[in-house]
Short mmCIF file of C-alpha atoms in Angstrom, two decimals:
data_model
loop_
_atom_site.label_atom_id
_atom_site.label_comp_id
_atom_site.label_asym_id
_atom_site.label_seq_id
_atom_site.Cartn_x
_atom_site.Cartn_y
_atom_site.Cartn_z
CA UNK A 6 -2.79 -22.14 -32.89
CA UNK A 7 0.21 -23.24 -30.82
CA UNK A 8 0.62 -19.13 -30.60
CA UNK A 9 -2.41 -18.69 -29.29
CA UNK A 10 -1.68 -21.15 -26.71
CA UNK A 11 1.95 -19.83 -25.52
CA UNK A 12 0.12 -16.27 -25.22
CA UNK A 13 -2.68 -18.26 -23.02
CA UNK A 14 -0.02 -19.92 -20.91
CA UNK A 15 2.13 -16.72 -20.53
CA UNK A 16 -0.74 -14.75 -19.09
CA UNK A 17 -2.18 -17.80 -17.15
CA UNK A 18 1.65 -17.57 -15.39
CA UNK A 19 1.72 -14.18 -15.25
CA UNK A 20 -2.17 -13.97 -13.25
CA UNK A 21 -0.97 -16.95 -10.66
CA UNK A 22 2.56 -14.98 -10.17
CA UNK A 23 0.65 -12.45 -9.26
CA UNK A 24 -2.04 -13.90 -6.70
CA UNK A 25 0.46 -15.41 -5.32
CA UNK A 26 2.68 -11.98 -4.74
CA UNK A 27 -0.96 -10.41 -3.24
CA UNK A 28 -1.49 -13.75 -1.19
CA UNK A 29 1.74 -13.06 0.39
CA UNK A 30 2.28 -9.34 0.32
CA UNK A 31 -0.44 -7.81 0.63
CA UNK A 32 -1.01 -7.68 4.95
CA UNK A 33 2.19 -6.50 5.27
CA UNK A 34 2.47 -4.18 2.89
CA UNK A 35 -0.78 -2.36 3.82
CA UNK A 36 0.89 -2.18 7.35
CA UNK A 37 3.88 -0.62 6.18
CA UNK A 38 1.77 1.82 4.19
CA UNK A 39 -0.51 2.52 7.29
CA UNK A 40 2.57 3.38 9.26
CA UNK A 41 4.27 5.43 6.63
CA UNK A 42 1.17 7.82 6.11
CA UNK A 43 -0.83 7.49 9.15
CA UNK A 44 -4.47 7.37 7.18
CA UNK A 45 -6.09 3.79 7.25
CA UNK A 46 -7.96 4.96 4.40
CA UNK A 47 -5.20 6.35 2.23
CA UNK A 48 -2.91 3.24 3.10
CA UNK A 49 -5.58 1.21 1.36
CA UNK A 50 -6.34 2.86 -1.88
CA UNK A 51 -2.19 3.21 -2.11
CA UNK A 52 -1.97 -0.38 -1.06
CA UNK A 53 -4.47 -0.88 -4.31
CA UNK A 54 -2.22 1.47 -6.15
CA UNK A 55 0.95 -0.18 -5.07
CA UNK A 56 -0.03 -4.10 -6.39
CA UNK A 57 -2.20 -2.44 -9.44
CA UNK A 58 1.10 -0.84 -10.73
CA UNK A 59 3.18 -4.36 -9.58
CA UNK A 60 0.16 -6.20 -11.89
CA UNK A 61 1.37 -4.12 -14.65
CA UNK A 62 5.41 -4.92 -14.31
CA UNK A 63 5.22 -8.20 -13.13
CA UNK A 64 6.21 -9.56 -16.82
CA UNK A 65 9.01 -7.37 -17.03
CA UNK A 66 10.43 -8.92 -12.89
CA UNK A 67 12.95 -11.65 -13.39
CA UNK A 68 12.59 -14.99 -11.74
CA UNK A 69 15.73 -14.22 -9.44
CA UNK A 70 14.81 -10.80 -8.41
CA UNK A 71 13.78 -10.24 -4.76
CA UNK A 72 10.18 -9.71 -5.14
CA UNK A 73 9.64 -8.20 -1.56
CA UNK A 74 12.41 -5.54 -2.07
CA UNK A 75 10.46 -4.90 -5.48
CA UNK A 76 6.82 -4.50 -3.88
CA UNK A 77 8.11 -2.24 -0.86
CA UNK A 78 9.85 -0.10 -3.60
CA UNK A 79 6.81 0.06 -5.45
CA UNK A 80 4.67 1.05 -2.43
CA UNK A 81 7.68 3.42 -0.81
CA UNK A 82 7.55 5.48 -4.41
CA UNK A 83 3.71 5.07 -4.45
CA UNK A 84 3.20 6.77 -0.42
CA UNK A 85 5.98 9.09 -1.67
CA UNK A 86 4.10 10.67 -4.32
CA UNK A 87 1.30 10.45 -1.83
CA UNK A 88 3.24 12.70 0.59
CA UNK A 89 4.42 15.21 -2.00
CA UNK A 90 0.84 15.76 -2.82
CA UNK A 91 -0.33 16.31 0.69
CA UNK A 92 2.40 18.87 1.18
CA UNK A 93 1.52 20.87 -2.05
CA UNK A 94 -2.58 20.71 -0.80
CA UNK A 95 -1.88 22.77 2.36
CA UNK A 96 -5.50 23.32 4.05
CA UNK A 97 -5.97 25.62 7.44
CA UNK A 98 -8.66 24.98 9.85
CA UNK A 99 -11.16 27.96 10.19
CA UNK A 100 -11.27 27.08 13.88
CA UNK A 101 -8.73 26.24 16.40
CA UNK A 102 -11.21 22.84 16.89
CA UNK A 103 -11.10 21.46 13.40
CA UNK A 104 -8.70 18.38 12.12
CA UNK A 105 -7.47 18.01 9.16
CA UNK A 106 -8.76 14.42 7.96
CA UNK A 107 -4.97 13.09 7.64
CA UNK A 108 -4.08 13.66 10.94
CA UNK A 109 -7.11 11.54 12.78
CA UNK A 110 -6.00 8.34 14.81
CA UNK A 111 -5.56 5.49 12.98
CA UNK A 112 -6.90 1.91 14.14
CA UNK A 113 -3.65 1.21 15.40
CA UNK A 114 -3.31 3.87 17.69
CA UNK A 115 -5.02 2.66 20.67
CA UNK A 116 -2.99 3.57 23.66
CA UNK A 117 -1.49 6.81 24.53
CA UNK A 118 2.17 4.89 23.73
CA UNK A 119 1.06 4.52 20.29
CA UNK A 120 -0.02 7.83 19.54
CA UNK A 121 3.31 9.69 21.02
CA UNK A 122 5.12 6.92 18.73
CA UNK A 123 3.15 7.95 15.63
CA UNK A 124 3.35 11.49 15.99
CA UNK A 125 7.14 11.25 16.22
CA UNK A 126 7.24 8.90 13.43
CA UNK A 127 5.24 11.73 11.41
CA UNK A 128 7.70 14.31 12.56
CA UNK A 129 10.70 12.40 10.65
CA UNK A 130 11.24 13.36 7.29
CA UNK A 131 10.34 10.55 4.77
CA UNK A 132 14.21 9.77 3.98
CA UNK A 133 14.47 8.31 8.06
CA UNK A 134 11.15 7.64 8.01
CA UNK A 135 10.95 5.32 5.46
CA UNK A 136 14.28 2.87 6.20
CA UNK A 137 13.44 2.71 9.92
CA UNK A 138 10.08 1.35 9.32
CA UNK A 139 11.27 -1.10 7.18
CA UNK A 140 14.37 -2.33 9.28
CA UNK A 141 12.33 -2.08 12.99
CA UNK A 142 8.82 -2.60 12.16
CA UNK A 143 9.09 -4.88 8.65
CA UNK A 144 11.93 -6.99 9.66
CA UNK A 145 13.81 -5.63 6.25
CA UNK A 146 17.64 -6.17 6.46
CA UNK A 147 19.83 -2.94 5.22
CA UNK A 148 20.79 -5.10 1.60
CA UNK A 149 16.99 -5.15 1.30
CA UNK A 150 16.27 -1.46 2.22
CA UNK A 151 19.46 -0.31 0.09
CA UNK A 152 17.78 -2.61 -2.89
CA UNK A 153 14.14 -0.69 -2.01
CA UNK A 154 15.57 3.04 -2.04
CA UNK A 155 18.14 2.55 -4.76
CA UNK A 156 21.12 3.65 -2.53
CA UNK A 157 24.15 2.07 -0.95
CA UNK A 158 24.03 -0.20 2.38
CA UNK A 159 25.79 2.21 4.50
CA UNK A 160 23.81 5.02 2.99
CA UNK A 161 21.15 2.88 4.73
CA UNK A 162 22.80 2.39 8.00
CA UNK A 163 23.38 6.63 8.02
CA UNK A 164 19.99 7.01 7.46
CA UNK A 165 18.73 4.52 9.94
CA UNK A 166 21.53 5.91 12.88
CA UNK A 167 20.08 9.23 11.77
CA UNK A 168 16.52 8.25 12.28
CA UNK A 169 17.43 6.34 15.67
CA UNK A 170 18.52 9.84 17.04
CA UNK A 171 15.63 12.34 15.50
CA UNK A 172 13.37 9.94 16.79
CA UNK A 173 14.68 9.46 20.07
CA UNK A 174 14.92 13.59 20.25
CA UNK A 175 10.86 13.61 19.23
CA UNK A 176 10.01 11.16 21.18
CA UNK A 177 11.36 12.42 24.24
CA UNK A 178 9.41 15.46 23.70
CA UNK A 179 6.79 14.28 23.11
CA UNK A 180 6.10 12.17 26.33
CA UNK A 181 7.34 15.15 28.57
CA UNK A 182 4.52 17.02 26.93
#
């Protein structure tokens, strides 16, 4: 009986960890995830992916650990995957007028600004991509961002210099355009 009710208090813990890790993580890491792929609708089934697969480990996260660094791993190895996918699943348009569904304007994208910013944040390769997102547009510090990526801090500060100057190069380009 009194095993029955540890188990029942264990998972009781476990389910309110967990609503409160969606109540407070969920918005942003959605955003992130809408950045990092640039399909609203893909960012929200790997959003789904990302806290399904954080449901599942939450018993084995330790009360000290820094839960955001842990969900924005999840969800950076979760979009990823997502992107080595899309890469091997190469479609051509039949006409020079069709779009390929991934590459279609995402709600955030309203002004011309936005969309020269996007498509030179979807020119980076996912190692700049990924840390400069999380430093400029997440607020992430580099301890965080070394904890998410499983590298050093100043592998993180390379990568972010790095990403400063590709994306400056793009960028530049892409407005003279």
């Amino acid at each position: 009986m009194d095993q029955a009710l540890t188990l029942d208090s264990a998972v009781a813990e476990r389910e309110a960890r967990f609503e409160q890790l969606l109540r407070d993580h969920y918005r942003s890491i959605f955003v992130y995830l809408c950045r990092l792929i640039g399909d609203q609708r893909q960012a929200e089934d790997l959003t789904q992916d990302t806290f399904v697969k954080a449901y599942r480990a939450i018993g084995r996260l330790s009360a000290d650990a820094n839960v955001k660094a842990w969900l924005y791993r999840i969800a950076t190895n979760t979009a990823l995957d997502c992107l080595r996918r899309r890469r091997l699943i190469s479609w051509l348009p039949l006409f020079d007028n069709d779009c390929h569904p991934a590459v279609e304007t995402s709600f955030a994208e309203s002004s011309l600004e936005g969309v020269a910013v996007h498509q030179a944040l979807r020119q980076l390769p996912p190692r700049y991509c990924v840390p400069l997102l999380l430093y400029a547009c997440h607020g992430l510090s580099t301890q965080e961002i070394a904890e998410i990526l499983q590298i050093s801090r100043g592998a993180v500060k390379t990568r972010l210099f790095r990403a400063r100057e590709k994306f400056r190069r793009i960028y530049s380009v892409e407005e003279g355009a």
